[in-house]
């Protein structure tokens, strides 16, 4: 006899989110957002949120949060997420996320959360002082996904462990509350080959990140052409010319990153890029890379600027998106409430 979970019969649904902390960068785009846009063309319903409740798990400025949500929303729209096809909303505008998160906190086990590397990284040495919310962050993330019975979650590679936790939570819920029926589907991460892990321009061994204190470490989606060219010119490299093959990138994190970025921007593989540029120095490669990045980001940056000057338009998108998301989450939450035995007249 096997314990294989019962197959899920419901429709495919896509959900993902980004934290409204700092400006979105090329890593967010190439790792996730690009795929969000592509997935809209399929038949699955798409839900894309600004996860403002997750942004509260570390010290933050309350007066700046709503504006940051508008900023992330503007970046989604500028990158091509279409509000007519996808629900775009603020996580906090759909209270079902928080309510399901509580239920799932009683499903997830302490040991599962203690294994989360992102908590260890973010809490640092003084974990005792971290908020409880930072510790239970992955459970809220599981709720974000499961409250829509989402089946696919387009993310960068760094979210893989959180997705595994969401799967564990779904399986445990189904076992404990639904007699093994697949009420909550096991969400699959959708991770792109190239672009899934874009590294810092200043250190090829650490991730490109909104929270890096150095702005030169990342290319922001709102950077202008001169800024992009300057950042790429200053990007850390090694003295060797580019290798002819991908194996030659192995001990060269900075070279690998720049080749990977170029490949992701131009829709090619790293092998293909090296077949063309192998043997050339960075003096020749960097301007080509800068051109590709500028060509790519300029229209996004321009549209982002236009939208940020029109907060009323962004608010209309968020209001409509929250209506759709609330309507989709309500029946799932009602089903879960019944299964966990809540009172109902
Ligand atoms: P966040 O806000 O850190 O990042 C948003 C998305 O961008 C991807 N990403 C990257 N991809 C490639 N290279 C990089 N350097 C890079 N940096 C970031 C992330 O993998 C992510 O897909 N916990 C999530 C937010 C979240 C969420 C969710 C995601 C909350 N609830 C539900 C999916 C589903 C986070 O902190 O992402």
mmCIF file of C-alpha atoms and ligand atoms in Angstrom:
data_model
loop_
_atom_site.group_PDB
_atom_site.id
_atom_site.type_symbol
_atom_site.label_atom_id
_atom_site.label_comp_id
_atom_site.label_asym_id
_atom_site.label_seq_id
_atom_site.Cartn_x
_atom_site.Cartn_y
_atom_site.Cartn_z
ATOM 1 C CA UNK A 1 0.000 0.000 0.000
ATOM 2 C CA UNK A 2 1.307 3.465 -0.804
ATOM 3 C CA UNK A 3 0.697 6.794 0.891
ATOM 4 C CA UNK A 4 0.670 8.743 -2.362
ATOM 5 C CA UNK A 5 -1.622 11.760 -2.036
ATOM 6 C CA UNK A 6 -4.885 11.649 -3.963
ATOM 7 C CA UNK A 7 -4.610 13.534 -7.269
ATOM 8 C CA UNK A 8 -5.945 17.073 -7.274
ATOM 9 C CA UNK A 9 -8.937 17.543 -9.516
ATOM 10 C CA UNK A 10 -9.300 21.331 -9.320
ATOM 11 C CA UNK A 11 -8.250 23.923 -11.910
ATOM 12 C CA UNK A 12 -4.669 25.164 -12.365
ATOM 13 C CA UNK A 13 -4.048 28.473 -10.643
ATOM 14 C CA UNK A 14 -0.956 30.656 -10.436
ATOM 15 C CA UNK A 15 0.021 32.799 -7.443
ATOM 16 C CA UNK A 16 3.124 34.777 -6.596
ATOM 17 C CA UNK A 17 4.190 37.843 -4.661
ATOM 18 C CA UNK A 18 7.033 40.258 -3.952
ATOM 19 C CA UNK A 19 7.886 42.211 -0.876
ATOM 20 C CA UNK A 20 7.370 45.968 -1.058
ATOM 21 C CA UNK A 21 10.736 46.677 0.494
ATOM 22 C CA UNK A 22 13.084 48.778 -1.606
ATOM 23 C CA UNK A 23 13.033 48.938 -5.375
ATOM 24 C CA UNK A 24 12.586 45.944 -7.618
ATOM 25 C CA UNK A 25 15.717 44.933 -9.495
ATOM 26 C CA UNK A 26 16.804 42.868 -12.452
ATOM 27 C CA UNK A 27 16.950 39.719 -10.285
ATOM 28 C CA UNK A 28 13.273 40.086 -9.377
ATOM 29 C CA UNK A 29 12.469 40.547 -13.036
ATOM 30 C CA UNK A 30 14.566 37.777 -14.561
ATOM 31 C CA UNK A 31 13.922 35.367 -11.688
ATOM 32 C CA UNK A 32 10.172 35.792 -11.353
ATOM 33 C CA UNK A 33 8.319 38.715 -12.922
ATOM 34 C CA UNK A 34 9.236 37.746 -16.476
ATOM 35 C CA UNK A 35 7.591 34.403 -15.890
ATOM 36 C CA UNK A 36 4.515 35.992 -14.292
ATOM 37 C CA UNK A 37 3.971 37.883 -17.517
ATOM 38 C CA UNK A 38 4.454 34.762 -19.656
ATOM 39 C CA UNK A 39 2.090 32.660 -17.532
ATOM 40 C CA UNK A 40 -0.773 35.097 -18.155
ATOM 41 C CA UNK A 41 -0.948 33.711 -21.680
ATOM 42 C CA UNK A 42 -1.963 30.272 -20.429
ATOM 43 C CA UNK A 43 -5.459 29.354 -19.339
ATOM 44 C CA UNK A 44 -4.737 29.300 -15.574
ATOM 45 C CA UNK A 45 -6.051 32.181 -13.487
ATOM 46 C CA UNK A 46 -3.209 34.372 -12.139
ATOM 47 C CA UNK A 47 -2.959 36.121 -8.755
ATOM 48 C CA UNK A 48 -0.053 38.478 -8.131
ATOM 49 C CA UNK A 49 0.259 40.331 -4.836
ATOM 50 C CA UNK A 50 2.437 42.858 -3.059
ATOM 51 C CA UNK A 51 3.151 41.071 0.215
ATOM 52 C CA UNK A 52 3.005 44.000 2.602
ATOM 53 C CA UNK A 53 2.332 41.769 5.617
ATOM 54 C CA UNK A 54 5.617 39.992 4.985
ATOM 55 C CA UNK A 55 7.375 43.365 4.867
ATOM 56 C CA UNK A 56 6.345 43.933 8.508
ATOM 57 C CA UNK A 57 8.397 41.016 9.787
ATOM 58 C CA UNK A 58 11.492 43.222 10.000
ATOM 59 C CA UNK A 59 11.682 46.833 11.228
ATOM 60 C CA UNK A 60 9.977 49.088 8.673
ATOM 61 C CA UNK A 61 8.508 52.555 8.248
ATOM 62 C CA UNK A 62 4.664 52.411 8.520
ATOM 63 C CA UNK A 63 4.268 55.784 6.780
ATOM 64 C CA UNK A 64 6.086 54.442 3.715
ATOM 65 C CA UNK A 65 4.403 51.035 3.366
ATOM 66 C CA UNK A 66 1.375 51.956 1.247
ATOM 67 C CA UNK A 67 3.580 53.908 -1.143
ATOM 68 C CA UNK A 68 5.902 50.917 -1.411
ATOM 69 C CA UNK A 69 2.904 48.724 -2.302
ATOM 70 C CA UNK A 70 2.046 51.176 -5.097
ATOM 71 C CA UNK A 71 5.684 51.067 -6.205
ATOM 72 C CA UNK A 72 5.734 47.278 -6.501
ATOM 73 C CA UNK A 73 2.380 47.373 -8.279
ATOM 74 C CA UNK A 74 3.707 49.946 -10.755
ATOM 75 C CA UNK A 75 6.678 47.683 -11.433
ATOM 76 C CA UNK A 76 4.383 44.693 -12.077
ATOM 77 C CA UNK A 77 2.338 46.754 -14.520
ATOM 78 C CA UNK A 78 5.381 48.297 -16.200
ATOM 79 C CA UNK A 79 6.878 44.831 -16.682
ATOM 80 C CA UNK A 80 3.733 43.680 -18.460
ATOM 81 C CA UNK A 81 1.432 42.136 -15.870
ATOM 82 C CA UNK A 82 -2.000 42.859 -17.279
ATOM 83 C CA UNK A 83 -4.707 43.773 -14.735
ATOM 84 C CA UNK A 84 -7.421 42.653 -17.146
ATOM 85 C CA UNK A 85 -6.054 39.106 -17.052
ATOM 86 C CA UNK A 86 -4.383 38.881 -13.627
ATOM 87 C CA UNK A 87 -5.611 39.921 -10.193
ATOM 88 C CA UNK A 88 -3.024 42.393 -8.827
ATOM 89 C CA UNK A 89 -3.552 43.247 -5.164
ATOM 90 C CA UNK A 90 -2.096 44.010 -1.741
ATOM 91 C CA UNK A 91 -1.870 40.969 0.521
ATOM 92 C CA UNK A 92 -3.301 42.931 3.467
ATOM 93 C CA UNK A 93 -6.405 43.784 1.421
ATOM 94 C CA UNK A 94 -7.403 40.104 1.480
ATOM 95 C CA UNK A 95 -7.844 39.200 5.170
ATOM 96 C CA UNK A 96 -8.276 35.516 4.272
ATOM 97 C CA UNK A 97 -4.456 35.275 3.996
ATOM 98 C CA UNK A 98 -4.032 36.176 7.670
ATOM 99 C CA UNK A 99 -6.889 33.976 8.795
ATOM 100 C CA UNK A 100 -5.615 30.921 6.952
ATOM 101 C CA UNK A 101 -2.086 31.681 8.197
ATOM 102 C CA UNK A 102 -3.285 31.227 11.780
ATOM 103 C CA UNK A 103 -4.856 27.870 10.989
ATOM 104 C CA UNK A 104 -1.716 26.749 9.184
ATOM 105 C CA UNK A 105 0.447 27.858 12.108
ATOM 106 C CA UNK A 106 -1.358 25.146 14.030
ATOM 107 C CA UNK A 107 -0.546 22.658 11.265
ATOM 108 C CA UNK A 108 3.146 23.480 10.626
ATOM 109 C CA UNK A 109 5.676 22.052 13.086
ATOM 110 C CA UNK A 110 8.290 24.066 14.954
ATOM 111 C CA UNK A 111 11.037 21.825 13.606
ATOM 112 C CA UNK A 112 10.037 22.589 10.016
ATOM 113 C CA UNK A 113 10.424 26.313 10.586
ATOM 114 C CA UNK A 114 13.671 25.888 12.466
ATOM 115 C CA UNK A 115 15.201 24.481 9.289
ATOM 116 C CA UNK A 116 14.398 27.556 7.174
ATOM 117 C CA UNK A 117 17.665 29.098 5.996
ATOM 118 C CA UNK A 118 16.099 32.469 5.153
ATOM 119 C CA UNK A 119 15.091 32.965 8.784
ATOM 120 C CA UNK A 120 18.630 32.179 9.900
ATOM 121 C CA UNK A 121 20.050 34.617 7.334
ATOM 122 C CA UNK A 122 17.623 37.423 8.146
ATOM 123 C CA UNK A 123 17.619 36.999 11.924
ATOM 124 C CA UNK A 124 21.406 36.955 12.008
ATOM 125 C CA UNK A 125 23.291 36.222 15.192
ATOM 126 C CA UNK A 126 20.693 37.714 17.502
ATOM 127 C CA UNK A 127 17.712 35.499 16.634
ATOM 128 C CA UNK A 128 16.159 36.099 20.084
ATOM 129 C CA UNK A 129 15.387 39.650 18.999
ATOM 130 C CA UNK A 130 13.788 38.722 15.697
ATOM 131 C CA UNK A 131 10.017 39.158 15.495
ATOM 132 C CA UNK A 132 7.844 36.060 15.837
ATOM 133 C CA UNK A 133 6.437 37.079 12.456
ATOM 134 C CA UNK A 134 9.851 36.644 10.846
ATOM 135 C CA UNK A 135 9.946 33.096 12.196
ATOM 136 C CA UNK A 136 6.456 32.206 10.963
ATOM 137 C CA UNK A 137 6.951 34.091 7.665
ATOM 138 C CA UNK A 138 6.963 30.870 5.585
ATOM 139 C CA UNK A 139 3.581 29.860 7.039
ATOM 140 C CA UNK A 140 2.028 33.145 5.902
ATOM 141 C CA UNK A 141 3.598 32.489 2.522
ATOM 142 C CA UNK A 142 2.005 29.023 2.480
ATOM 143 C CA UNK A 143 -1.334 30.678 3.291
ATOM 144 C CA UNK A 144 -0.857 33.172 0.409
ATOM 145 C CA UNK A 145 -0.611 30.235 -1.948
ATOM 146 C CA UNK A 146 -3.068 27.769 -0.442
ATOM 147 C CA UNK A 147 -5.882 30.274 0.117
ATOM 148 C CA UNK A 148 -6.351 30.247 -3.685
ATOM 149 C CA UNK A 149 -5.585 26.527 -4.041
ATOM 150 C CA UNK A 150 -2.778 27.709 -6.312
ATOM 151 C CA UNK A 151 -1.057 24.890 -8.166
ATOM 152 C CA UNK A 152 1.953 26.795 -9.555
ATOM 153 C CA UNK A 153 4.158 29.445 -8.003
ATOM 154 C CA UNK A 154 6.627 31.284 -10.267
ATOM 155 C CA UNK A 155 9.620 32.318 -8.117
ATOM 156 C CA UNK A 156 13.402 32.605 -8.111
ATOM 157 C CA UNK A 157 15.532 29.802 -6.742
ATOM 158 C CA UNK A 158 15.846 31.361 -3.277
ATOM 159 C CA UNK A 159 12.168 30.597 -2.584
ATOM 160 C CA UNK A 160 12.487 26.855 -3.172
ATOM 161 C CA UNK A 161 12.700 25.950 0.499
ATOM 162 C CA UNK A 162 9.632 28.043 1.325
ATOM 163 C CA UNK A 163 7.718 26.231 -1.400
ATOM 164 C CA UNK A 164 8.716 22.889 0.071
ATOM 165 C CA UNK A 165 7.324 24.039 3.386
ATOM 166 C CA UNK A 166 4.054 25.055 1.718
ATOM 167 C CA UNK A 167 3.832 21.559 0.238
ATOM 168 C CA UNK A 168 4.481 19.959 3.624
ATOM 169 C CA UNK A 169 1.808 22.156 5.208
ATOM 170 C CA UNK A 170 -0.735 21.281 2.502
ATOM 171 C CA UNK A 171 -0.033 17.552 2.851
ATOM 172 C CA UNK A 172 -0.293 17.665 6.631
ATOM 173 C CA UNK A 173 -3.533 19.649 6.476
ATOM 174 C CA UNK A 174 -5.059 17.170 4.035
ATOM 175 C CA UNK A 175 -4.012 14.259 6.238
ATOM 176 C CA UNK A 176 -5.134 15.743 9.558
ATOM 177 C CA UNK A 177 -8.333 17.499 8.520
ATOM 178 C CA UNK A 178 -9.544 15.989 5.261
ATOM 179 C CA UNK A 179 -8.935 12.272 5.731
ATOM 180 C CA UNK A 180 -6.253 12.335 3.016
ATOM 181 C CA UNK A 181 -8.417 14.016 0.375
ATOM 182 C CA UNK A 182 -6.462 16.640 -1.572
ATOM 183 C CA UNK A 183 -8.403 19.674 -0.384
ATOM 184 C CA UNK A 184 -5.296 21.868 -0.586
ATOM 185 C CA UNK A 185 -3.215 21.042 -3.682
ATOM 186 C CA UNK A 186 0.554 20.691 -3.418
ATOM 187 C CA UNK A 187 1.903 23.830 -5.111
ATOM 188 C CA UNK A 188 4.726 23.381 -7.629
ATOM 189 C CA UNK A 189 7.474 25.986 -7.843
ATOM 190 C CA UNK A 190 7.996 27.276 -11.379
ATOM 191 C CA UNK A 191 11.669 28.218 -11.572
ATOM 192 C CA UNK A 192 13.340 29.367 -14.781
ATOM 193 C CA UNK A 193 16.669 27.904 -15.896
ATOM 194 C CA UNK A 194 18.463 31.154 -16.702
ATOM 195 C CA UNK A 195 17.722 34.087 -14.437
ATOM 196 C CA UNK A 196 16.621 32.009 -11.437
ATOM 197 C CA UNK A 197 19.545 33.265 -9.407
ATOM 198 C CA UNK A 198 21.013 36.619 -10.407
ATOM 199 C CA UNK A 199 23.987 37.596 -8.277
ATOM 200 C CA UNK A 200 25.267 40.946 -6.984
ATOM 201 C CA UNK A 201 27.345 43.011 -9.429
ATOM 202 C CA UNK A 202 29.874 43.518 -6.652
ATOM 203 C CA UNK A 203 30.163 39.927 -5.461
ATOM 204 C CA UNK A 204 29.296 36.983 -7.666
ATOM 205 C CA UNK A 205 28.765 34.748 -4.637
ATOM 206 C CA UNK A 206 25.928 36.735 -3.050
ATOM 207 C CA UNK A 207 22.437 37.235 -4.421
ATOM 208 C CA UNK A 208 21.363 40.492 -6.065
ATOM 209 C CA UNK A 209 19.119 41.905 -3.365
ATOM 210 C CA UNK A 210 16.914 44.903 -2.533
ATOM 211 C CA UNK A 211 18.452 45.037 0.906
ATOM 212 C CA UNK A 212 22.110 45.264 -0.178
ATOM 213 C CA UNK A 213 23.291 48.655 1.160
ATOM 214 C CA UNK A 214 25.216 49.314 -2.065
ATOM 215 C CA UNK A 215 23.029 50.463 -4.944
ATOM 216 C CA UNK A 216 25.888 49.545 -7.305
ATOM 217 C CA UNK A 217 25.311 45.882 -6.462
ATOM 218 C CA UNK A 218 22.060 45.784 -8.446
ATOM 219 C CA UNK A 219 20.341 47.135 -11.536
ATOM 220 C CA UNK A 220 16.987 48.556 -10.511
ATOM 221 C CA UNK A 221 14.012 48.382 -12.824
ATOM 222 C CA UNK A 222 13.774 52.177 -12.656
ATOM 223 C CA UNK A 223 17.468 52.930 -13.372
ATOM 224 C CA UNK A 224 18.146 55.186 -16.347
ATOM 225 C CA UNK A 225 20.486 54.283 -19.202
ATOM 226 C CA UNK A 226 23.535 56.121 -17.801
ATOM 227 C CA UNK A 227 23.140 54.539 -14.390
ATOM 228 C CA UNK A 228 22.853 51.045 -15.878
ATOM 229 C CA UNK A 229 25.930 51.557 -18.063
ATOM 230 C CA UNK A 230 27.917 52.913 -15.120
ATOM 231 C CA UNK A 231 26.943 50.048 -12.817
ATOM 232 C CA UNK A 232 27.908 47.443 -15.403
ATOM 233 C CA UNK A 233 31.187 49.200 -16.119
ATOM 234 C CA UNK A 234 32.012 49.090 -12.402
ATOM 235 C CA UNK A 235 30.809 45.499 -11.941
ATOM 236 C CA UNK A 236 33.401 43.198 -10.393
ATOM 237 C CA UNK A 237 35.164 40.853 -12.822
ATOM 238 C CA UNK A 238 38.358 38.843 -13.018
ATOM 239 C CA UNK A 239 41.296 39.534 -15.343
ATOM 240 C CA UNK A 240 40.761 36.514 -17.636
ATOM 241 C CA UNK A 241 38.941 36.713 -20.956
ATOM 242 C CA UNK A 242 35.567 34.948 -21.207
ATOM 243 C CA UNK A 243 35.922 31.157 -21.596
ATOM 244 C CA UNK A 244 34.717 29.318 -24.677
ATOM 245 C CA UNK A 245 32.504 26.911 -22.731
ATOM 246 C CA UNK A 246 30.215 26.926 -19.692
ATOM 247 C CA UNK A 247 32.614 24.634 -17.766
ATOM 248 C CA UNK A 248 35.164 27.453 -17.929
ATOM 249 C CA UNK A 249 32.842 29.609 -15.774
ATOM 250 C CA UNK A 250 32.945 27.203 -12.866
ATOM 251 C CA UNK A 251 35.372 28.948 -10.515
ATOM 252 C CA UNK A 252 34.517 32.405 -11.872
ATOM 253 C CA UNK A 253 31.332 33.594 -10.127
ATOM 254 C CA UNK A 254 31.395 37.151 -11.490
ATOM 255 C CA UNK A 255 31.979 36.055 -15.068
ATOM 256 C CA UNK A 256 29.271 33.427 -14.733
ATOM 257 C CA UNK A 257 26.833 36.016 -13.405
ATOM 258 C CA UNK A 258 27.413 38.558 -16.182
ATOM 259 C CA UNK A 259 27.147 35.885 -18.870
ATOM 260 C CA UNK A 260 23.980 34.560 -17.179
ATOM 261 C CA UNK A 261 22.433 38.034 -17.077
ATOM 262 C CA UNK A 262 23.208 38.583 -20.761
ATOM 263 C CA UNK A 263 21.766 35.169 -21.618
ATOM 264 C CA UNK A 264 18.574 35.812 -19.649
ATOM 265 C CA UNK A 265 18.159 39.294 -21.151
ATOM 266 C CA UNK A 266 18.550 38.081 -24.705
ATOM 267 C CA UNK A 267 16.684 34.786 -24.350
ATOM 268 C CA UNK A 268 19.790 32.687 -25.096
ATOM 269 C CA UNK A 269 21.706 30.027 -23.171
ATOM 270 C CA UNK A 270 25.046 30.777 -21.513
ATOM 271 C CA UNK A 271 26.684 28.245 -23.872
ATOM 272 C CA UNK A 272 25.336 30.151 -26.841
ATOM 273 C CA UNK A 273 26.604 33.470 -25.446
ATOM 274 C CA UNK A 274 30.066 31.982 -24.866
ATOM 275 C CA UNK A 275 30.145 30.535 -28.368
ATOM 276 C CA UNK A 276 29.926 34.137 -29.581
ATOM 277 C CA UNK A 277 31.908 36.047 -26.937
ATOM 278 C CA UNK A 278 34.361 33.400 -25.632
ATOM 279 C CA UNK A 279 37.940 34.697 -25.818
ATOM 280 C CA UNK A 280 36.893 38.343 -25.490
ATOM 281 C CA UNK A 281 37.799 40.445 -22.463
ATOM 282 C CA UNK A 282 35.327 42.246 -20.227
ATOM 283 C CA UNK A 283 36.334 45.535 -21.846
ATOM 284 C CA UNK A 284 34.542 44.337 -24.953
ATOM 285 C CA UNK A 285 31.760 42.319 -23.301
ATOM 286 C CA UNK A 286 30.572 44.860 -20.757
ATOM 287 C CA UNK A 287 29.392 47.488 -23.268
ATOM 288 C CA UNK A 288 27.412 44.809 -25.136
ATOM 289 C CA UNK A 289 25.844 43.709 -21.875
ATOM 290 C CA UNK A 290 25.081 47.319 -20.912
ATOM 291 C CA UNK A 291 23.352 47.885 -24.264
ATOM 292 C CA UNK A 292 21.201 44.788 -23.795
ATOM 293 C CA UNK A 293 20.259 45.808 -20.246
ATOM 294 C CA UNK A 294 19.409 49.368 -21.280
ATOM 295 C CA UNK A 295 17.321 48.224 -24.238
ATOM 296 C CA UNK A 296 15.446 45.934 -21.984
ATOM 297 C CA UNK A 297 14.934 48.133 -18.937
ATOM 298 C CA UNK A 298 14.369 51.529 -20.618
ATOM 299 C CA UNK A 299 10.718 50.877 -21.553
ATOM 300 C CA UNK A 300 9.979 49.352 -18.135
ATOM 301 C CA UNK A 301 11.617 52.264 -16.370
ATOM 302 C CA UNK A 302 9.727 54.799 -18.471
ATOM 303 C CA UNK A 303 6.346 53.172 -17.864
ATOM 304 C CA UNK A 304 7.161 52.812 -14.167
ATOM 305 C CA UNK A 305 7.799 56.561 -13.952
ATOM 306 C CA UNK A 306 4.542 57.349 -15.720
ATOM 307 C CA UNK A 307 2.533 55.102 -13.404
ATOM 308 C CA UNK A 308 4.156 56.433 -10.240
ATOM 309 C CA UNK A 309 2.975 59.887 -11.255
ATOM 310 C CA UNK A 310 -0.595 58.551 -11.367
ATOM 311 C CA UNK A 311 -1.273 56.861 -8.012
ATOM 312 C CA UNK A 312 -5.037 56.945 -8.662
ATOM 313 C CA UNK A 313 -4.580 54.562 -11.595
ATOM 314 C CA UNK A 314 -2.535 52.204 -9.421
ATOM 315 C CA UNK A 315 -5.178 52.337 -6.704
ATOM 316 C CA UNK A 316 -7.887 51.424 -9.203
ATOM 317 C CA UNK A 317 -5.892 48.359 -10.217
ATOM 318 C CA UNK A 318 -5.327 47.356 -6.583
ATOM 319 C CA UNK A 319 -8.991 47.842 -5.663
ATOM 320 C CA UNK A 320 -10.235 45.720 -8.537
ATOM 321 C CA UNK A 321 -7.562 43.107 -7.887
ATOM 322 C CA UNK A 322 -8.495 42.859 -4.204
ATOM 323 C CA UNK A 323 -12.141 42.314 -5.129
ATOM 324 C CA UNK A 324 -11.222 39.432 -7.389
ATOM 325 C CA UNK A 325 -8.806 37.939 -4.885
ATOM 326 C CA UNK A 326 -11.273 38.202 -1.991
ATOM 327 C CA UNK A 327 -13.939 36.493 -4.090
ATOM 328 C CA UNK A 328 -11.560 33.658 -5.019
ATOM 329 C CA UNK A 329 -10.270 33.157 -1.465
ATOM 330 C CA UNK A 330 -13.673 33.195 0.277
ATOM 331 C CA UNK A 331 -14.897 29.699 -0.692
ATOM 332 C CA UNK A 332 -11.518 28.126 0.103
ATOM 333 C CA UNK A 333 -11.445 29.723 3.526
ATOM 334 C CA UNK A 334 -15.052 28.684 4.182
ATOM 335 C CA UNK A 335 -14.175 25.072 3.326
ATOM 336 C CA UNK A 336 -11.113 25.144 5.591
ATOM 337 C CA UNK A 337 -13.056 26.737 8.455
ATOM 338 C CA UNK A 338 -15.572 23.898 8.320
ATOM 339 C CA UNK A 339 -12.859 21.243 8.178
ATOM 340 C CA UNK A 340 -11.059 22.601 11.266
ATOM 341 C CA UNK A 341 -14.344 22.642 13.160
ATOM 342 C CA UNK A 342 -15.061 26.340 13.635
ATOM 343 C CA UNK A 343 -18.511 27.248 14.922
ATOM 344 C CA UNK A 344 -21.077 28.223 12.319
ATOM 345 C CA UNK A 345 -24.779 28.957 13.013
HETATM 346 P P1 LIG B 1 11.203 38.685 -2.657
HETATM 347 O O1 LIG B 1 10.385 39.918 -2.489
HETATM 348 O O2 LIG B 1 12.494 38.583 -1.922
HETATM 349 O O3 LIG B 1 11.538 38.443 -4.175
HETATM 350 C C1 LIG B 1 10.522 38.470 -5.163
HETATM 351 C C2 LIG B 1 10.818 37.443 -6.248
HETATM 352 O O4 LIG B 1 12.054 37.732 -6.893
HETATM 353 C C3 LIG B 1 12.910 36.595 -6.841
HETATM 354 N N1 LIG B 1 14.294 37.058 -6.668
HETATM 355 C C4 LIG B 1 15.312 36.706 -7.456
HETATM 356 N N2 LIG B 1 15.387 35.899 -8.527
HETATM 357 C C5 LIG B 1 16.597 35.752 -9.125
HETATM 358 N N3 LIG B 1 17.722 36.371 -8.686
HETATM 359 C C6 LIG B 1 17.701 37.180 -7.617
HETATM 360 N N4 LIG B 1 18.796 37.797 -7.207
HETATM 361 C C7 LIG B 1 16.445 37.376 -6.939
HETATM 362 N N5 LIG B 1 16.069 38.118 -5.861
HETATM 363 C C8 LIG B 1 14.741 37.901 -5.712
HETATM 364 C C9 LIG B 1 12.432 35.804 -5.631
HETATM 365 O O5 LIG B 1 12.790 34.448 -5.741
HETATM 366 C C10 LIG B 1 10.943 36.013 -5.693
HETATM 367 O O6 LIG B 1 10.340 35.110 -6.589
HETATM 368 N N6 LIG B 1 8.961 35.260 0.210
HETATM 369 C C11 LIG B 1 8.879 35.952 -1.068
HETATM 370 C C12 LIG B 1 7.597 36.712 -1.267
HETATM 371 C C13 LIG B 1 6.356 35.916 -1.121
HETATM 372 C C14 LIG B 1 5.847 34.967 -2.043
HETATM 373 C C15 LIG B 1 4.607 34.534 -1.483
HETATM 374 C C16 LIG B 1 6.320 34.448 -3.237
HETATM 375 C C17 LIG B 1 5.458 36.011 -0.107
HETATM 376 N N7 LIG B 1 4.398 35.191 -0.322
HETATM 377 C C18 LIG B 1 3.839 33.566 -2.123
HETATM 378 C C19 LIG B 1 5.545 33.497 -3.879
HETATM 379 C C20 LIG B 1 4.320 33.056 -3.325
HETATM 380 C C21 LIG B 1 10.017 36.966 -1.128
HETATM 381 O O7 LIG B 1 10.538 37.398 -0.156
HETATM 382 O O8 LIG B 1 10.307 37.404 -2.365
#
